[in-house]
Short mmCIF file of C-alpha atoms and ligand atoms in Angstrom, two decimals:
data_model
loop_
_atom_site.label_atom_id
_atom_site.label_comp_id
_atom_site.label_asym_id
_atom_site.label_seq_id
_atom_site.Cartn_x
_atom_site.Cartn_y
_atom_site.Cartn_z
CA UNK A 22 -26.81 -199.46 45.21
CA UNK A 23 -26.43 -197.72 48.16
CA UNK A 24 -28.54 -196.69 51.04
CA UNK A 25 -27.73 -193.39 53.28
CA UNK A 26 -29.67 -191.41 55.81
CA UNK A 27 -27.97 -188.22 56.38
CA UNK A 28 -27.56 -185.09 54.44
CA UNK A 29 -23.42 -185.76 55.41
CA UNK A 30 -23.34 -188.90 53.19
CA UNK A 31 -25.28 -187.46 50.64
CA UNK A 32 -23.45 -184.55 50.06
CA UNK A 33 -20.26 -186.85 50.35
CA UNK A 34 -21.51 -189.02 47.04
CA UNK A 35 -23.01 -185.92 45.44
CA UNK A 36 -19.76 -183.68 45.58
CA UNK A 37 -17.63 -187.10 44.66
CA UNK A 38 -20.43 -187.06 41.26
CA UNK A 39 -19.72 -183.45 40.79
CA UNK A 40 -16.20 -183.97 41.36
CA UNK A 41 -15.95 -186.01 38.39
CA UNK A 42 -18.17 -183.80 35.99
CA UNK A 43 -21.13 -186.61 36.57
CA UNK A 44 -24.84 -185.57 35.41
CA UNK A 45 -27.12 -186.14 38.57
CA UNK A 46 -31.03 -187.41 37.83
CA UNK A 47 -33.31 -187.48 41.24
CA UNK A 48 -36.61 -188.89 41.60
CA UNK A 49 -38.42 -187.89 45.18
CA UNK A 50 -40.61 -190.39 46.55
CA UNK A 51 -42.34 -191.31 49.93
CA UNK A 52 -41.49 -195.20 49.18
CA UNK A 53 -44.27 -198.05 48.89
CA UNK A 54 -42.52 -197.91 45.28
CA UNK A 55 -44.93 -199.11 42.49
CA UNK A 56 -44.56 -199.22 38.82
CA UNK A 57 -45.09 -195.71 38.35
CA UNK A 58 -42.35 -194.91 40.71
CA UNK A 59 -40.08 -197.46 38.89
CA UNK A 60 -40.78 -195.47 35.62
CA UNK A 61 -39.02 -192.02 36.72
CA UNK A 62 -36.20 -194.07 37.54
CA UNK A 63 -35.61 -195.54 34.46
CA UNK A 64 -36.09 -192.46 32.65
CA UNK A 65 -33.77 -191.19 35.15
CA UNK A 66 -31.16 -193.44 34.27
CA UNK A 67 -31.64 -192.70 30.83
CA UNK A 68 -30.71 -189.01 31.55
CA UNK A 69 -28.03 -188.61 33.53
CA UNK A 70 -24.91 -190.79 34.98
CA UNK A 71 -26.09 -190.82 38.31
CA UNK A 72 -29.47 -191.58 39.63
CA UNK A 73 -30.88 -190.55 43.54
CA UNK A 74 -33.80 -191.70 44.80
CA UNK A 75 -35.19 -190.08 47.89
CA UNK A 76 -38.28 -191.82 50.42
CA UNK A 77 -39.44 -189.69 52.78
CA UNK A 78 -43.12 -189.17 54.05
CA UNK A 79 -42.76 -185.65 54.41
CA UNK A 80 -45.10 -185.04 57.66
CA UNK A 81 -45.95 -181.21 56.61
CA UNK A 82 -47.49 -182.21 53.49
CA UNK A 83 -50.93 -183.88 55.45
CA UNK A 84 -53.34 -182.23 57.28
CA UNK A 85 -54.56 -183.01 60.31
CA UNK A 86 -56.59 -186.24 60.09
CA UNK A 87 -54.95 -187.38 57.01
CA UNK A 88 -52.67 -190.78 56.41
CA UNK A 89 -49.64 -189.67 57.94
CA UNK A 90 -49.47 -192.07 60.42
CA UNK A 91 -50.96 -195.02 58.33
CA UNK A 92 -48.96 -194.08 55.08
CA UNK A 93 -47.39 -197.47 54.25
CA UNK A 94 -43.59 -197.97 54.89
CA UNK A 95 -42.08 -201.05 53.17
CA UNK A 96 -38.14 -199.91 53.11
CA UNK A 97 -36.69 -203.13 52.54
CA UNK A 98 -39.07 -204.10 49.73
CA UNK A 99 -38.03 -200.69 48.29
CA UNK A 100 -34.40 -201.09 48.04
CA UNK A 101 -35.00 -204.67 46.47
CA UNK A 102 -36.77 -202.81 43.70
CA UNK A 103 -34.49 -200.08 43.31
CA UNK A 104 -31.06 -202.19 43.47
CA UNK A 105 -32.65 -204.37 40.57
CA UNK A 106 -33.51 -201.45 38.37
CA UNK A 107 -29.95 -200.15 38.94
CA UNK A 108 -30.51 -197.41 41.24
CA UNK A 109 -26.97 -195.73 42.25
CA UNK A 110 -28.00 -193.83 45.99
CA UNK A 111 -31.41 -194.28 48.12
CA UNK A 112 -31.74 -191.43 50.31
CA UNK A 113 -33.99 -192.13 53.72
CA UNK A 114 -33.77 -189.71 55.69
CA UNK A 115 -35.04 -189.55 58.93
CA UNK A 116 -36.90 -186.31 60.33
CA UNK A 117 -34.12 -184.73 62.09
CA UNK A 118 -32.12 -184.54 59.08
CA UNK A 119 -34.83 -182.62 57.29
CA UNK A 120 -36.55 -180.69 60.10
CA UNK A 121 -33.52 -179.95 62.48
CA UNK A 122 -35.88 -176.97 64.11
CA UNK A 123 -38.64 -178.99 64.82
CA UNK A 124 -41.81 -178.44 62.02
CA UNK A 125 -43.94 -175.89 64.02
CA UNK A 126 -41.90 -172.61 63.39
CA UNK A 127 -39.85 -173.45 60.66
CA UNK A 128 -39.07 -171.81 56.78
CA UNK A 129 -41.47 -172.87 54.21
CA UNK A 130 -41.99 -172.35 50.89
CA UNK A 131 -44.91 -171.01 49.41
CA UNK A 132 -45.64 -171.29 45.73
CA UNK A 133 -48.59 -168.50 45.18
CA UNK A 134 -52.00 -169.11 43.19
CA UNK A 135 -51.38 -172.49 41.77
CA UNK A 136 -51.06 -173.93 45.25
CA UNK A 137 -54.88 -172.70 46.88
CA UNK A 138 -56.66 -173.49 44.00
CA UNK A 139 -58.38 -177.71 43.21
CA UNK A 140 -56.07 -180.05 45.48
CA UNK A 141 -54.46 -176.56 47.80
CA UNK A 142 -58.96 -175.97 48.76
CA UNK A 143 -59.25 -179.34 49.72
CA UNK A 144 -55.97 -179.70 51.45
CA UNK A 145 -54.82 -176.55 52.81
CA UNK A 146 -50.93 -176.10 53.24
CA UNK A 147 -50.12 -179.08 50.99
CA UNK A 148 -48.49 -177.73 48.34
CA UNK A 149 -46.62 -175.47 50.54
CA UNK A 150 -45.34 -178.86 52.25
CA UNK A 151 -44.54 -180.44 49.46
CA UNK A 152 -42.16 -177.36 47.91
CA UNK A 153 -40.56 -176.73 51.17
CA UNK A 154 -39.70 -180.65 51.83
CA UNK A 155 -38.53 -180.75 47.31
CA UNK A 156 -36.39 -177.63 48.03
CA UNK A 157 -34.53 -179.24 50.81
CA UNK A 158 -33.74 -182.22 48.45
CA UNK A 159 -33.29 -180.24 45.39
CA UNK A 160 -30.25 -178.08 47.75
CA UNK A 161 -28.74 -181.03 49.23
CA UNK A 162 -28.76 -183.17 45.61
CA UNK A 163 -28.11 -180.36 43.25
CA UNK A 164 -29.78 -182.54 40.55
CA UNK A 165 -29.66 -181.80 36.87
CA UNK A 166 -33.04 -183.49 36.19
CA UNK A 167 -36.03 -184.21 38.66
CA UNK A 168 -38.69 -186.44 37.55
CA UNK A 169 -42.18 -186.13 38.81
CA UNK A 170 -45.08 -188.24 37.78
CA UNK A 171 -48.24 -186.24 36.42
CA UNK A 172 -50.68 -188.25 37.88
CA UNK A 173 -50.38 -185.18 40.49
CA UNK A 174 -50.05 -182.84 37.69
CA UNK A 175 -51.00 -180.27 40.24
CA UNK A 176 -47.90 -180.60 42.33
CA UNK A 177 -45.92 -181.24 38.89
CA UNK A 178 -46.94 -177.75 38.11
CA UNK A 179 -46.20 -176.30 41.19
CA UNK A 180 -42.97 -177.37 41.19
CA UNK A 181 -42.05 -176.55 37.86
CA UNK A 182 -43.27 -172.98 39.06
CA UNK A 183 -41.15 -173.22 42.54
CA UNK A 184 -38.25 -173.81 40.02
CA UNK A 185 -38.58 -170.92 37.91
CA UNK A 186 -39.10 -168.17 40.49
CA UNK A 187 -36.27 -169.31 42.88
CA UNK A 188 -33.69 -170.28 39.56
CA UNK A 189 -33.02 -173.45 40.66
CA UNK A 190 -30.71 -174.93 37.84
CA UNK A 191 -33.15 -178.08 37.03
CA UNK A 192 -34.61 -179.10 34.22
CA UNK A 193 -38.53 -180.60 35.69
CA UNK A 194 -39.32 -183.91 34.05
CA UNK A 195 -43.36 -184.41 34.03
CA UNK A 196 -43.38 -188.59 33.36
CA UNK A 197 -46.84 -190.60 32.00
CA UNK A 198 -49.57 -191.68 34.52
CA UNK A 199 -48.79 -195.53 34.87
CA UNK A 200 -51.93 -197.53 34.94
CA UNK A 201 -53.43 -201.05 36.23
CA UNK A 202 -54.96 -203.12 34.04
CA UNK A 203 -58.47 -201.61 34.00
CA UNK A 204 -57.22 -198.05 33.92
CA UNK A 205 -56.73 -196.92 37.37
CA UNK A 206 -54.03 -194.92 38.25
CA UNK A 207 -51.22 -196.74 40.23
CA UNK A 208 -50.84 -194.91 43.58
CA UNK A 209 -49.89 -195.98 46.98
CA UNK A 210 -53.22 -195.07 48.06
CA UNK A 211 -55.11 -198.17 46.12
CA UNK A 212 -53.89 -200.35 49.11
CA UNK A 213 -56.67 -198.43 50.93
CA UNK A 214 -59.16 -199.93 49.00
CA UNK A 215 -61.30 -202.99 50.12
CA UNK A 216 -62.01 -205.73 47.49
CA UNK A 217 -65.35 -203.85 46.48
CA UNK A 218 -64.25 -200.38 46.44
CA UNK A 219 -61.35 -201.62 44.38
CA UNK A 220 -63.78 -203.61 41.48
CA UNK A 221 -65.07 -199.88 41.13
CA UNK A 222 -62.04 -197.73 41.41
CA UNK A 223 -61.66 -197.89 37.60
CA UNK A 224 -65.10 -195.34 36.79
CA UNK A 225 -62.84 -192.79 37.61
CA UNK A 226 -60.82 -193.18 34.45
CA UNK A 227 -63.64 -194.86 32.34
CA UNK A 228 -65.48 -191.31 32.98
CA UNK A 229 -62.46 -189.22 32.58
CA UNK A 230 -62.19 -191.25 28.50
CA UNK A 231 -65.92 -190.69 28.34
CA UNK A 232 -65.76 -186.50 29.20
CA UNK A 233 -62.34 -186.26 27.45
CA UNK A 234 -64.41 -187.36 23.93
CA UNK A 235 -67.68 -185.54 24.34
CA UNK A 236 -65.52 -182.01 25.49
CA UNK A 237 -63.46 -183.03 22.43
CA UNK A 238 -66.73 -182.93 20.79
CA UNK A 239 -68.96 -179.81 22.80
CA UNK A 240 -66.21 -177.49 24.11
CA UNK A 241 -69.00 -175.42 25.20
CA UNK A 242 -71.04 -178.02 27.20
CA UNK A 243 -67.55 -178.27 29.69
CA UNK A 244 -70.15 -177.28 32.88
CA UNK A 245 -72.70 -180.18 31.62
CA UNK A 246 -69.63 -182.64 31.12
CA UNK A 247 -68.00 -181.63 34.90
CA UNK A 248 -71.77 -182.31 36.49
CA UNK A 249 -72.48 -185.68 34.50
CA UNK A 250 -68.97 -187.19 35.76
CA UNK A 251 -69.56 -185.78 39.29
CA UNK A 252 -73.00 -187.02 39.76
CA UNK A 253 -72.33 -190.31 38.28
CA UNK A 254 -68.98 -190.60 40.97
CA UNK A 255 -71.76 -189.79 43.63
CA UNK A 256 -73.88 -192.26 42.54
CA UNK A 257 -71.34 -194.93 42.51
CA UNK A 258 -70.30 -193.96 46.09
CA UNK A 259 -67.40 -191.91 45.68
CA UNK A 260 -67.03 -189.02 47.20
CA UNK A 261 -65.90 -186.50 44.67
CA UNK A 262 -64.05 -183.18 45.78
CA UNK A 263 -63.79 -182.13 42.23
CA UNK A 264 -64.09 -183.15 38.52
CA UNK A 265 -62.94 -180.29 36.36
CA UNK A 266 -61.78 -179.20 33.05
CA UNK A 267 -59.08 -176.60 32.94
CA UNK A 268 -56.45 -175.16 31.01
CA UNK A 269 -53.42 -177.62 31.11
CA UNK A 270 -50.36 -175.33 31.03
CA UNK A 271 -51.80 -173.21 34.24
CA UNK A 272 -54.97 -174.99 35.58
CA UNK A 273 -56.55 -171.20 34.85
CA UNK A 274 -60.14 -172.08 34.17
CA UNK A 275 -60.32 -172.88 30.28
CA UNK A 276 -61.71 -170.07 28.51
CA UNK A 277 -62.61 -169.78 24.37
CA UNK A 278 -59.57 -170.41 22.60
CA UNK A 279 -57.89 -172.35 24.83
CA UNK A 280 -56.88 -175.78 23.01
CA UNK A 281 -54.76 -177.56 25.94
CA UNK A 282 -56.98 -178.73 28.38
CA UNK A 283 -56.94 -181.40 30.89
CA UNK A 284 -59.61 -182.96 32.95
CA UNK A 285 -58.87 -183.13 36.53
CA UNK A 286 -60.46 -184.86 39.15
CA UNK A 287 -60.25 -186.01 42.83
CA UNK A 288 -62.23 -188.49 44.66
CA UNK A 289 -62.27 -190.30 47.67
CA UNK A 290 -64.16 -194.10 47.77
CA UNK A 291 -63.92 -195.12 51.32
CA UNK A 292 -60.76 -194.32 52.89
CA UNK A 293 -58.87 -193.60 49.74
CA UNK A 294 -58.54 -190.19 48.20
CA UNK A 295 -57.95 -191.16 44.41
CA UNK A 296 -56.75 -188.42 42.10
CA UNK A 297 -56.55 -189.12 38.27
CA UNK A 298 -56.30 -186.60 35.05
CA UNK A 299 -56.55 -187.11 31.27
CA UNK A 300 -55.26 -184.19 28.61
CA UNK A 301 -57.63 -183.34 26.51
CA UNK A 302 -56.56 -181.42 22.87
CA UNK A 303 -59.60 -179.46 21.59
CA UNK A 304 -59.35 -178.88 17.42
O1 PAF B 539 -45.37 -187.09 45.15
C1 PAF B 539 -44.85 -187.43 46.24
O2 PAF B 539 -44.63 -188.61 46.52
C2 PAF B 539 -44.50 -186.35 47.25
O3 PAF B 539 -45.43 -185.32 47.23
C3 PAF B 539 -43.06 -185.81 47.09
C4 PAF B 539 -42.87 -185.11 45.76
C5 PAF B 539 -42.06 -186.95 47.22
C6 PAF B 539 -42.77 -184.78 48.19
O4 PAF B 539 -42.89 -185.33 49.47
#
């Protein structure tokens, strides 16, 4: 495996790839790799010749007051993981190479709609980070695949939108949440959770099983469902920012008919902002 930091020495291994007709699979992450992480690699691999890994905590993507600063950095461990699950190029870039004008006046990308609605109220400008800073990779990688996981099924979406309007040639690659042992979500975030706040980070999927059956069930009581998770998140001590059902190919709000929803919700339990999901197929 090996490790660059500049756009130069990435282009110089992607148009060596291209050179020789090689498929190209890249999976963006800001490092603090966990086994979800892992997964998009190896589907990566199974995809395409070449595999690129990017880490990069993309500064435009937090608001003000977030965990930019604190966002955990653990490089070396990183490349351990990635060099034993075969990984061909790590890309770390530093933020020169990505911002060379500085991140006050600078192009963005804005993906309309899908970005201002759930996540995009709560954290204004994320999304718009987020497409800007996967453009910029996309361009310099010229991937064939990209693999996202759907555990931020929002940003999955938004992406896959991003893609269509400005024709990049890349085929989007949602991959499965991956899970701990009592169901919660892996996410760098977790580390943020104290022993206690950890023993109850798991109601978040328990109630998204528990709503996903009884909406299953009561299509119709979806408003009764959304208040009976959020009021039992509050009275566990989470602070819930939402805990919705919606249509799953647009996040539209579901309406009669619709059979592909998915329950969406975001949380925070002390310092950690925990975001989860759950497709739900109605008969
Ligand atoms: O999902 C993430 O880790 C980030 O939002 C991404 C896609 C790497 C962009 O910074």
């Amino acid at each position: 495996m090996k490790t660059v930091h500049t756009l130069d020495e990435l282009r110089a291994e992607i148009r060596r790839w291209k050179g020789a007709g090689e498929t190209i699979a890249l999976a963006p992450t800001m490092g603090n790799l966990h086994d979800g992480h892992l997964s998009l690699l190896r589907e990566a691999r199974r995809l395409a010749k070449r595999t690129v890994v990017s880490i990069f905590v993309n500064p435009i993507q937090f608001g003000k007051g977030e965990d930019y600063e604190k966002y955990p950095s653990t490089l070396a461990e990183d490349q351990e993981k990635l060099a034993a699950e075969g990984l061909d190029l790590l890309f770390a870039p530093d933020l020169r190479q990505l911002y060379p004008a500085g991140m006050e006046t600078d192009t963005r990308v804005t993906v309309p709609e899908i970005s201002n609605i759930l996540c995009g109220q709560f954290r204004p400008g994320h999304f718009s980070g987020v497409a800007t800073v996967v453009s910029k990779l996309f361009i310099n990688t010229m991937p064939d695949y990209a693999l996202f996981g759907e555990k931020d099924y929002q940003q999955l979406l938004v992406i896959k939108r991003m893609v269509k309007d400005l024709c990049f040639p890349i085929e989007i690659i949602g991959m499965p949440i991956m899970r701990e042992t009592d169901g919660l979500a892996m996410s760098s975030r977790n580390a943020y959770l104290d022993p206690v706040q950890r023993g109850k980070a798991s109601l978040i999927y328990q109630l998204l099983k528990e709503s996903a059956a009884k909406l299953a069930q009561s299509p119709d009581a979806i408003l009764e469902i959304e208040v009976a998770a959020l009021t039992r998140l509050s009275a566990a001590g989470f602070r819930p920012e939402y805990f919705t059902a919606r249509r799953a190919a647009d996040l539209a709000p579901h309406s009669p008919g619709d059979k592909q929803l998915i329950l969406l919700t975001a949380a925070w339990l002390g310092g950690a902002r925990l975001l989860d999901n759950l497709r739900v197929e109605l008969q």
